[in-house]
Short mmCIF file of C-alpha atoms and ligand atoms in Angstrom, two decimals:
data_model
loop_
_atom_site.label_atom_id
_atom_site.label_comp_id
_atom_site.label_asym_id
_atom_site.label_seq_id
_atom_site.Cartn_x
_atom_site.Cartn_y
_atom_site.Cartn_z
CA MET A 1 -71.46 159.22 -50.59
CA ARG A 2 -72.66 155.63 -50.76
CA ASN A 3 -70.43 153.02 -52.36
CA ASP A 4 -72.26 153.02 -55.72
CA THR A 5 -71.58 156.75 -55.98
CA LYS A 6 -67.99 156.45 -54.73
CA CYS A 7 -67.30 154.01 -57.59
CA ILE A 8 -67.79 156.97 -59.92
CA HIS A 9 -66.65 159.98 -57.89
CA ALA A 10 -64.17 159.06 -55.13
CA GLY A 11 -60.45 159.68 -55.47
CA TYR A 12 -60.58 162.47 -58.01
CA THR A 13 -62.52 165.73 -58.20
CA PRO A 14 -61.83 167.69 -61.37
CA GLY A 15 -61.46 171.43 -61.11
CA ASN A 16 -62.81 174.00 -63.54
CA GLY A 17 -62.02 172.97 -67.12
CA GLU A 18 -60.14 169.85 -66.05
CA PRO A 19 -60.67 166.36 -67.48
CA ARG A 20 -63.66 164.47 -66.08
CA MET A 21 -61.79 161.17 -66.20
CA ILE A 22 -58.81 160.39 -64.00
CA PRO A 23 -55.94 161.48 -66.26
CA ILE A 24 -53.19 159.07 -67.24
CA ILE A 25 -49.99 160.71 -66.02
CA GLU A 26 -47.55 158.55 -67.93
CA SER A 27 -44.39 160.19 -66.62
CA THR A 28 -41.49 158.57 -64.81
CA THR A 29 -40.39 161.78 -63.14
CA PHE A 30 -41.56 165.15 -61.90
CA LYS A 31 -39.84 168.51 -62.13
CA TYR A 32 -38.82 170.74 -59.18
CA GLU A 33 -37.44 174.26 -59.00
CA SER A 34 -34.68 173.47 -56.51
CA SER A 35 -32.62 170.60 -55.18
CA GLN A 36 -33.86 171.54 -51.72
CA ALA A 37 -37.50 170.98 -52.74
CA MET A 38 -36.52 167.59 -54.13
CA GLY A 39 -34.50 166.78 -51.02
CA ASP A 40 -37.50 167.42 -48.77
CA LEU A 41 -39.44 164.85 -50.75
CA PHE A 42 -36.65 162.31 -50.35
CA ASP A 43 -36.68 162.94 -46.60
CA LEU A 44 -40.50 162.49 -46.50
CA LYS A 45 -40.66 166.03 -45.05
CA ALA A 46 -42.89 167.18 -47.88
CA SER A 47 -45.36 165.14 -49.88
CA GLY A 48 -45.24 165.10 -53.63
CA TYR A 49 -44.17 163.02 -56.60
CA PHE A 50 -40.63 162.55 -57.76
CA TYR A 51 -40.30 159.10 -59.29
CA SER A 52 -43.09 156.78 -60.47
CA ARG A 53 -41.43 153.69 -58.97
CA LEU A 54 -42.60 154.98 -55.59
CA GLN A 55 -45.74 156.89 -56.40
CA ASN A 56 -47.64 158.15 -59.41
CA PRO A 57 -50.63 160.53 -59.38
CA THR A 58 -52.86 158.30 -61.57
CA CYS A 59 -52.20 155.26 -59.38
CA ASP A 60 -52.78 157.31 -56.23
CA MET A 61 -56.15 158.62 -57.41
CA VAL A 62 -57.34 155.08 -58.04
CA ALA A 63 -55.91 153.93 -54.69
CA ALA A 64 -57.78 156.77 -52.98
CA LYS A 65 -61.01 155.60 -54.63
CA LEU A 66 -60.45 152.06 -53.32
CA ALA A 67 -59.63 153.37 -49.84
CA ALA A 68 -62.92 155.30 -49.89
CA LEU A 69 -64.83 152.21 -51.04
CA GLU A 70 -63.36 150.09 -48.24
CA GLY A 71 -63.76 152.85 -45.65
CA GLY A 72 -60.02 153.08 -44.97
CA THR A 73 -57.73 156.05 -44.41
CA ALA A 74 -54.98 155.29 -46.95
CA GLY A 75 -54.36 153.00 -49.87
CA MET A 76 -51.80 152.04 -52.47
CA LEU A 77 -51.87 150.12 -55.72
CA THR A 78 -49.43 147.33 -56.48
CA SER A 79 -48.60 145.61 -59.75
CA SER A 80 -50.48 142.41 -58.75
CA GLY A 81 -52.48 140.81 -55.99
CA GLN A 82 -49.43 138.74 -55.12
CA ALA A 83 -47.43 141.91 -54.53
CA ALA A 84 -50.25 143.32 -52.39
CA ASN A 85 -50.37 140.31 -50.07
CA PHE A 86 -46.59 140.10 -49.91
CA PHE A 87 -46.25 143.80 -49.05
CA ALA A 88 -49.09 143.70 -46.52
CA VAL A 89 -47.38 140.95 -44.54
CA PHE A 90 -43.74 141.88 -45.12
CA ASN A 91 -44.43 145.47 -44.04
CA ILE A 92 -44.76 144.23 -40.44
CA ALA A 93 -43.02 140.82 -40.35
CA ASN A 94 -39.27 140.31 -40.48
CA ALA A 95 -37.07 137.21 -40.49
CA GLY A 96 -37.77 135.41 -37.21
CA ASP A 97 -41.41 136.50 -37.07
CA HIS A 98 -44.56 134.43 -37.31
CA ILE A 99 -48.01 134.85 -38.89
CA VAL A 100 -51.27 133.01 -38.24
CA SER A 101 -53.24 132.42 -41.43
CA SER A 102 -56.50 130.79 -42.38
CA SER A 103 -55.74 127.69 -44.45
CA ALA A 104 -58.56 128.54 -46.86
CA ILE A 105 -56.68 131.02 -49.04
CA TYR A 106 -55.75 131.41 -52.69
CA GLY A 107 -53.17 128.84 -53.85
CA GLY A 108 -50.75 131.55 -54.95
CA THR A 109 -50.89 133.17 -51.53
CA PHE A 110 -50.40 129.80 -49.85
CA ASN A 111 -47.29 129.23 -51.95
CA LEU A 112 -46.02 132.75 -51.24
CA PHE A 113 -46.38 132.14 -47.51
CA GLN A 114 -45.43 128.49 -47.22
CA VAL A 115 -42.51 128.41 -49.65
CA THR A 116 -41.13 131.84 -50.53
CA MET A 117 -41.66 133.82 -47.33
CA LYS A 118 -40.54 130.81 -45.33
CA LYS A 119 -37.20 131.09 -47.16
CA MET A 120 -37.10 134.69 -45.95
CA GLY A 121 -37.35 133.43 -42.38
CA ILE A 122 -41.03 134.15 -41.75
CA ASP A 123 -43.06 131.27 -40.35
CA PHE A 124 -46.75 130.62 -40.86
CA THR A 125 -49.22 128.56 -38.88
CA PHE A 126 -52.31 127.66 -40.88
CA VAL A 127 -55.60 127.18 -39.09
CA ALA A 128 -58.86 125.85 -40.49
CA PRO A 129 -61.30 128.72 -41.06
CA ASP A 130 -63.94 126.90 -39.00
CA CYS A 131 -61.58 126.28 -36.07
CA THR A 132 -62.76 127.01 -32.54
CA GLU A 133 -61.60 130.15 -30.72
CA GLU A 134 -59.38 127.94 -28.55
CA GLU A 135 -57.70 126.37 -31.59
CA LEU A 136 -57.20 129.80 -33.11
CA ASN A 137 -55.70 131.23 -29.92
CA ALA A 138 -53.40 128.21 -29.61
CA ALA A 139 -51.82 129.07 -32.99
CA PHE A 140 -50.29 132.31 -31.64
CA LYS A 141 -46.64 132.56 -30.56
CA PRO A 142 -44.76 135.36 -28.83
CA ASN A 143 -43.36 136.41 -32.24
CA THR A 144 -46.73 136.45 -34.07
CA LYS A 145 -47.12 139.74 -35.95
CA ALA A 146 -50.40 139.41 -37.84
CA VAL A 147 -53.39 137.24 -38.69
CA PHE A 148 -54.36 136.69 -42.32
CA GLY A 149 -57.52 135.45 -44.04
CA GLU A 150 -59.71 135.73 -47.15
CA THR A 151 -63.31 137.00 -47.05
CA ILE A 152 -64.40 134.33 -49.55
CA ALA A 153 -61.57 131.90 -50.23
CA ASN A 154 -60.51 131.30 -53.83
CA PRO A 155 -61.34 128.58 -54.90
CA ALA A 156 -62.80 126.84 -51.82
CA LEU A 157 -65.46 129.59 -51.44
CA THR A 158 -65.21 129.30 -47.66
CA VAL A 159 -66.71 132.37 -46.01
CA LEU A 160 -64.50 133.60 -43.21
CA ASP A 161 -65.94 134.36 -39.79
CA ILE A 162 -64.25 137.77 -39.83
CA GLU A 163 -65.21 138.74 -36.28
CA LYS A 164 -63.70 135.55 -34.84
CA PHE A 165 -60.37 136.21 -36.56
CA VAL A 166 -60.40 139.93 -35.69
CA LYS A 167 -61.06 139.15 -32.02
CA ALA A 168 -58.18 136.68 -31.79
CA ALA A 169 -55.79 139.06 -33.58
CA HIS A 170 -56.66 142.00 -31.35
CA GLU A 171 -56.52 139.94 -28.15
CA HIS A 172 -52.93 139.15 -29.12
CA GLY A 173 -52.09 142.75 -30.02
CA VAL A 174 -51.64 142.20 -33.76
CA PRO A 175 -53.54 143.43 -36.83
CA PHE A 176 -55.90 141.36 -38.94
CA ILE A 177 -55.14 141.43 -42.67
CA ILE A 178 -57.88 140.29 -45.05
CA ASP A 179 -57.85 139.61 -48.78
CA ASN A 180 -61.22 140.92 -49.94
CA THR A 181 -60.80 140.07 -53.64
CA PHE A 182 -63.88 137.89 -54.19
CA ALA A 183 -66.37 139.90 -52.17
CA THR A 184 -65.17 143.35 -53.31
CA PRO A 185 -66.11 146.36 -51.16
CA ILE A 186 -69.50 146.26 -52.88
CA ASN A 187 -70.51 143.06 -51.08
CA CYS A 188 -68.39 143.22 -47.94
CA ARG A 189 -66.45 145.95 -46.13
CA PRO A 190 -64.22 144.02 -43.69
CA ILE A 191 -63.11 147.23 -41.94
CA GLU A 192 -66.66 147.58 -40.59
CA TRP A 193 -66.16 144.17 -38.94
CA GLY A 194 -62.85 145.22 -37.38
CA ALA A 195 -60.26 144.27 -40.03
CA ASP A 196 -57.13 146.45 -40.00
CA ILE A 197 -55.60 145.96 -43.44
CA VAL A 198 -57.52 144.98 -46.60
CA THR A 199 -55.83 143.62 -49.71
CA HIS A 200 -57.08 142.97 -53.23
CA SER A 201 -56.17 141.28 -56.41
CA THR A 202 -57.77 144.00 -58.53
CA THR A 203 -57.21 141.65 -61.48
CA LYS A 204 -60.54 140.04 -60.59
CA TYR A 205 -63.92 141.81 -60.16
CA LEU A 206 -62.54 145.30 -59.58
CA ASP A 207 -61.00 145.42 -63.06
CA GLY A 208 -63.54 142.85 -64.14
CA HIS A 209 -62.75 142.75 -67.86
CA ASP A 210 -59.73 140.43 -68.14
CA SER A 211 -57.57 143.44 -68.87
CA ALA A 212 -55.08 144.52 -66.22
CA VAL A 213 -53.27 142.54 -63.54
CA GLY A 214 -53.08 144.58 -60.34
CA GLY A 215 -53.39 144.71 -56.58
CA ALA A 216 -54.20 147.09 -53.77
CA ILE A 217 -53.65 147.54 -50.03
CA ILE A 218 -55.96 149.63 -47.86
CA ASP A 219 -55.31 150.58 -44.25
CA ALA A 220 -58.28 151.02 -41.93
CA GLY A 221 -56.17 153.47 -39.93
CA ASN A 222 -57.38 151.91 -36.67
CA PHE A 223 -54.45 149.81 -35.49
CA ASP A 224 -52.46 151.51 -32.75
CA TRP A 225 -48.87 150.54 -33.58
CA MET A 226 -47.48 152.63 -30.72
CA ALA A 227 -49.59 150.69 -28.20
CA HIS A 228 -47.63 147.57 -29.26
CA LYS A 229 -44.33 149.33 -29.77
CA ASP A 230 -42.06 146.33 -29.22
CA LYS A 231 -43.89 144.13 -31.69
CA PHE A 232 -43.60 146.50 -34.67
CA PRO A 233 -40.16 148.13 -34.58
CA GLY A 234 -40.36 148.89 -38.31
CA LEU A 235 -43.19 151.32 -37.62
CA THR A 236 -42.31 152.49 -34.12
CA THR A 237 -38.52 152.98 -34.17
CA PRO A 238 -36.38 155.23 -36.40
CA ASP A 239 -35.90 154.25 -40.06
CA ASP A 240 -32.22 154.89 -40.84
CA SER A 241 -32.92 154.99 -44.57
CA TYR A 242 -35.04 158.13 -43.97
CA HIS A 243 -32.90 160.03 -41.45
CA GLY A 244 -34.48 158.40 -38.45
CA ILE A 245 -38.12 159.00 -39.26
CA ILE A 246 -40.60 157.07 -37.03
CA TYR A 247 -43.57 156.23 -39.25
CA ALA A 248 -46.13 155.73 -36.48
CA GLU A 249 -45.22 159.11 -34.95
CA GLN A 250 -44.87 161.14 -38.11
CA PHE A 251 -47.88 159.75 -40.01
CA GLY A 252 -50.09 158.49 -37.16
CA LYS A 253 -52.35 155.46 -37.14
CA GLU A 254 -54.03 156.68 -40.33
CA GLY A 255 -50.96 156.91 -42.52
CA ALA A 256 -48.04 154.97 -41.06
CA PHE A 257 -48.64 151.58 -42.67
CA ILE A 258 -49.10 152.75 -46.26
CA THR A 259 -46.33 155.36 -46.01
CA LYS A 260 -43.86 152.73 -44.83
CA ALA A 261 -44.98 150.23 -47.49
CA THR A 262 -44.49 152.92 -50.14
CA ALA A 263 -41.27 154.44 -48.84
CA GLN A 264 -39.53 151.13 -48.13
CA LEU A 265 -41.14 148.26 -50.01
CA MET A 266 -42.17 150.04 -53.19
CA ARG A 267 -38.84 151.84 -53.23
CA ASP A 268 -36.90 148.57 -52.92
CA PHE A 269 -39.10 146.07 -54.78
CA GLY A 270 -40.65 148.38 -57.37
CA SER A 271 -43.94 146.48 -57.81
CA ILE A 272 -45.79 149.54 -59.10
CA PRO A 273 -48.54 149.26 -61.72
CA SER A 274 -48.27 151.41 -64.81
CA PRO A 275 -50.47 154.51 -64.81
CA PHE A 276 -52.21 153.04 -67.84
CA SER A 277 -53.09 149.86 -65.90
CA ALA A 278 -54.41 152.02 -63.07
CA TYR A 279 -56.58 153.87 -65.60
CA ILE A 280 -58.00 150.56 -66.89
CA LEU A 281 -58.64 149.49 -63.29
CA ASN A 282 -60.52 152.72 -62.67
CA LEU A 283 -62.78 152.08 -65.66
CA GLY A 284 -63.62 148.71 -64.13
CA ILE A 285 -64.28 150.14 -60.68
CA GLU A 286 -66.77 152.63 -62.13
CA SER A 287 -69.15 149.78 -62.99
CA VAL A 288 -68.23 147.21 -60.32
CA SER A 289 -71.32 147.80 -58.19
CA VAL A 290 -73.60 147.18 -61.18
CA ARG A 291 -71.60 144.16 -62.35
CA MET A 292 -71.47 142.52 -58.91
CA LYS A 293 -75.26 142.40 -58.76
CA ARG A 294 -75.35 140.53 -62.07
CA HIS A 295 -72.46 138.21 -61.13
CA CYS A 296 -74.30 137.26 -57.95
CA GLU A 297 -77.65 136.71 -59.70
CA ASN A 298 -76.00 134.52 -62.33
CA GLY A 299 -73.94 132.63 -59.73
CA GLN A 300 -77.06 131.92 -57.67
CA LYS A 301 -79.07 130.62 -60.65
CA ILE A 302 -76.23 128.46 -61.89
CA ALA A 303 -75.63 127.00 -58.44
CA GLU A 304 -79.35 126.15 -58.18
CA PHE A 305 -79.36 124.59 -61.67
CA LEU A 306 -76.33 122.44 -60.91
CA GLU A 307 -77.63 121.39 -57.51
CA ALA A 308 -80.77 120.00 -59.14
CA HIS A 309 -78.88 118.06 -61.84
CA ASP A 310 -78.40 114.33 -61.33
CA LYS A 311 -74.91 114.18 -62.87
CA VAL A 312 -73.62 116.61 -60.26
CA ALA A 313 -72.15 115.15 -57.05
CA TRP A 314 -72.10 118.36 -55.03
CA VAL A 315 -72.25 122.14 -55.43
CA ASN A 316 -70.68 124.72 -53.20
CA TYR A 317 -71.95 128.28 -53.39
CA PRO A 318 -72.29 130.43 -50.28
CA GLY A 319 -75.68 131.66 -51.51
CA LEU A 320 -77.18 128.14 -51.46
CA LYS A 321 -79.13 127.20 -48.36
CA SER A 322 -77.30 123.84 -48.43
CA SER A 323 -73.90 125.58 -48.14
CA ARG A 324 -72.08 125.05 -44.86
CA ASP A 325 -71.31 128.80 -44.94
CA TYR A 326 -74.82 130.03 -45.76
CA ALA A 327 -75.30 131.65 -42.35
CA LEU A 328 -71.89 133.35 -42.45
CA ALA A 329 -72.60 134.61 -45.97
CA GLN A 330 -75.95 136.04 -44.84
CA LYS A 331 -74.23 137.77 -41.95
CA TYR A 332 -71.26 139.29 -43.77
CA MET A 333 -72.65 139.58 -47.31
CA PRO A 334 -76.42 139.98 -47.18
CA ASN A 335 -76.54 141.46 -50.70
CA GLY A 336 -74.69 138.57 -52.34
CA THR A 337 -71.25 136.98 -52.31
CA CYS A 338 -69.70 136.53 -55.76
CA GLY A 339 -70.27 134.80 -59.08
CA VAL A 340 -67.98 131.85 -58.47
CA VAL A 341 -69.51 128.41 -57.99
CA SER A 342 -67.55 125.25 -57.31
CA PHE A 343 -68.88 121.78 -57.94
CA GLU A 344 -67.91 118.22 -58.69
CA LEU A 345 -69.44 115.83 -61.18
CA LYS A 346 -70.13 112.21 -60.41
CA GLY A 347 -67.07 110.54 -61.94
CA GLY A 348 -64.53 112.92 -60.44
CA ARG A 349 -61.36 114.16 -62.09
CA GLN A 350 -61.58 112.62 -65.58
CA THR A 351 -65.25 113.47 -66.01
CA ALA A 352 -64.47 117.02 -64.97
CA GLU A 353 -61.89 117.40 -67.73
CA ASP A 354 -64.22 115.83 -70.38
CA PHE A 355 -67.12 118.06 -69.35
CA MET A 356 -65.04 121.21 -69.51
CA GLY A 357 -63.95 120.36 -73.04
CA HIS A 358 -67.62 120.39 -74.16
CA LEU A 359 -68.42 123.88 -72.88
CA LYS A 360 -68.85 126.50 -75.60
CA VAL A 361 -69.71 129.78 -73.88
CA ALA A 362 -67.68 129.24 -70.71
CA MET A 363 -63.99 129.41 -71.58
CA ILE A 364 -61.28 127.32 -69.98
CA ALA A 365 -59.00 129.95 -68.46
CA THR A 366 -56.73 130.44 -65.49
CA HIS A 367 -58.91 133.24 -64.40
CA VAL A 368 -61.93 133.98 -62.37
CA ALA A 369 -64.20 136.84 -61.45
CA ASP A 370 -64.58 138.81 -64.64
CA ALA A 371 -67.26 139.64 -67.22
CA HIS A 372 -66.58 136.54 -69.36
CA THR A 373 -67.71 133.23 -67.90
CA CYS A 374 -64.80 130.87 -67.41
CA VAL A 375 -64.03 127.47 -65.90
CA LEU A 376 -60.96 125.96 -64.32
CA HIS A 377 -59.90 122.63 -62.90
CA PRO A 378 -57.76 123.78 -59.94
CA ALA A 379 -56.13 120.41 -59.19
CA SER A 380 -54.49 120.30 -62.63
CA SER A 381 -53.70 124.03 -62.91
CA THR A 382 -53.54 126.67 -60.16
CA HIS A 383 -53.14 124.10 -57.39
CA ARG A 384 -50.90 121.66 -59.24
CA GLN A 385 -48.01 122.12 -56.80
CA LEU A 386 -50.04 121.12 -53.76
CA THR A 387 -50.09 117.65 -52.25
CA ASP A 388 -53.45 115.89 -51.79
CA GLN A 389 -53.35 116.80 -48.10
CA GLU A 390 -52.62 120.45 -48.87
CA LEU A 391 -55.43 120.41 -51.47
CA GLU A 392 -57.81 119.10 -48.84
CA ASP A 393 -56.65 121.70 -46.29
CA CYS A 394 -57.47 124.54 -48.64
CA GLY A 395 -60.78 122.96 -49.61
CA VAL A 396 -59.99 121.70 -53.12
CA SER A 397 -60.90 118.14 -54.15
CA PRO A 398 -59.21 116.51 -57.18
CA GLY A 399 -62.43 116.55 -59.24
CA MET A 400 -63.55 120.04 -58.28
CA ILE A 401 -64.49 122.49 -61.04
CA ARG A 402 -64.42 126.22 -60.42
CA TYR A 403 -67.05 127.98 -62.51
CA SER A 404 -66.94 131.75 -62.63
CA ALA A 405 -70.25 133.19 -63.83
CA GLY A 406 -69.77 136.28 -65.95
CA ILE A 407 -72.38 138.88 -66.79
CA GLU A 408 -73.85 137.16 -69.87
CA ASP A 409 -77.54 136.21 -70.09
CA VAL A 410 -77.84 133.41 -67.55
CA GLN A 411 -80.12 131.38 -69.84
CA ASP A 412 -77.26 131.06 -72.35
CA LEU A 413 -74.94 129.93 -69.56
CA ILE A 414 -77.41 127.30 -68.34
CA GLU A 415 -78.00 125.97 -71.87
CA ASP A 416 -74.25 125.73 -72.32
CA LEU A 417 -73.95 123.70 -69.11
CA GLU A 418 -76.90 121.50 -70.15
CA GLN A 419 -75.41 120.54 -73.51
CA ALA A 420 -72.02 119.76 -71.93
CA LEU A 421 -73.65 117.66 -69.20
CA ASP A 422 -75.65 115.79 -71.85
CA GLN A 423 -72.40 114.70 -73.51
CA ILE A 424 -70.85 113.04 -70.49
C1 PLP B 501 -55.89 136.03 -57.94
C2 PLP B 501 -55.81 136.22 -56.49
C3 PLP B 501 -54.64 136.68 -55.88
C4 PLP B 501 -53.39 136.96 -56.67
O1 PLP B 501 -53.60 138.07 -57.47
P1 PLP B 501 -52.80 138.38 -58.84
O2 PLP B 501 -53.39 139.67 -59.24
O3 PLP B 501 -53.07 137.25 -59.77
O4 PLP B 501 -51.36 138.49 -58.46
C5 PLP B 501 -54.65 136.87 -54.51
N1 PLP B 501 -55.73 136.61 -53.78
C6 PLP B 501 -56.88 136.15 -54.34
C7 PLP B 501 -58.06 135.87 -53.48
C8 PLP B 501 -56.96 135.93 -55.70
O5 PLP B 501 -58.10 135.48 -56.25
#
């Protein structure tokens, strides 16, 4: 099946007389005939459901659909994108370990890494996405356990040179983890470029309707943990909390990462989405391939309109020929990138806030990447905690506006922008 078909059919195949839609199995627990049967599940000797904090059938069907869309071998849903990125890194890095990350990443992820995970004893080195191979290689340490990046950075819209990051990660014997939220598997499938682990904030385009916060992790199933046994003891040595199971042996390259993340991290942190949220997410995924085309068309037209307007200082959209990342976008996302456009008005920060107040169709919201057009001023909201230097490092200027084109008629969006620009 091609991706447009997988959006509808992957992850769940109804049998005779069964519901056509993924059913909502809103049950905490599952019944077994014997304590022995239940015990085998607890020992990971048998697979099955016993408690929805670890796994739930509705969530798993949606995770399987996402794994199919990304071309991975296993997937899991989490309660948010934050949980997905935390789990993806914490599943292989312990206190005393180190991660190399692109500096052009979502502000929430930056905070998670730089502040919270640092307190847990995990160190990060941030590298500019456009660094040279030498600079990238120089960031590695003997205790580096992974490399992290974002396909299209939120909100800087930097397009990552995926192959460059994959190459450096693999040369150092560690996996490359990529947050593919903005591109979605419709516009980019990082696994085809060598990525090992893909994460998502499904809250954005995948859900796409401002409805359910959620996240996902997908494993490509390609990374050979056993070939780097000493680096990843959590996957390659016995887990005492499961009677000495060795994940990489028992579940192989295809299943070890997600099984460990479920059996340990989900068990202990409990960041599971509700089956109902997973159902909502699935409704969104069914139409994501159709919606992405419209988001990209609208984003392109809005970027071109803004670029031609004399009150606009600059526009950044990877689909514009003037974008520094145009060539990378053409390479990795030939069918389009996303609907998010960033720009700055002449007059900077104060003008930005005035302008936003005049918009009528586009709503001011701490959100992005959904059906309803919205705008945000990152420096006074999502990125408020960052210093000016940190803002610059992740590609956010104080006057920058992030405009997320929805799927409305683009002429209405342009007229809305025109009337707001006329008032400043
Ligand atoms: C929003 C976002 C996140 C965080 O996701 P939540 O679902 O809000 O927890 C992570 N990465 C990217 C790229 C995002 O846009």
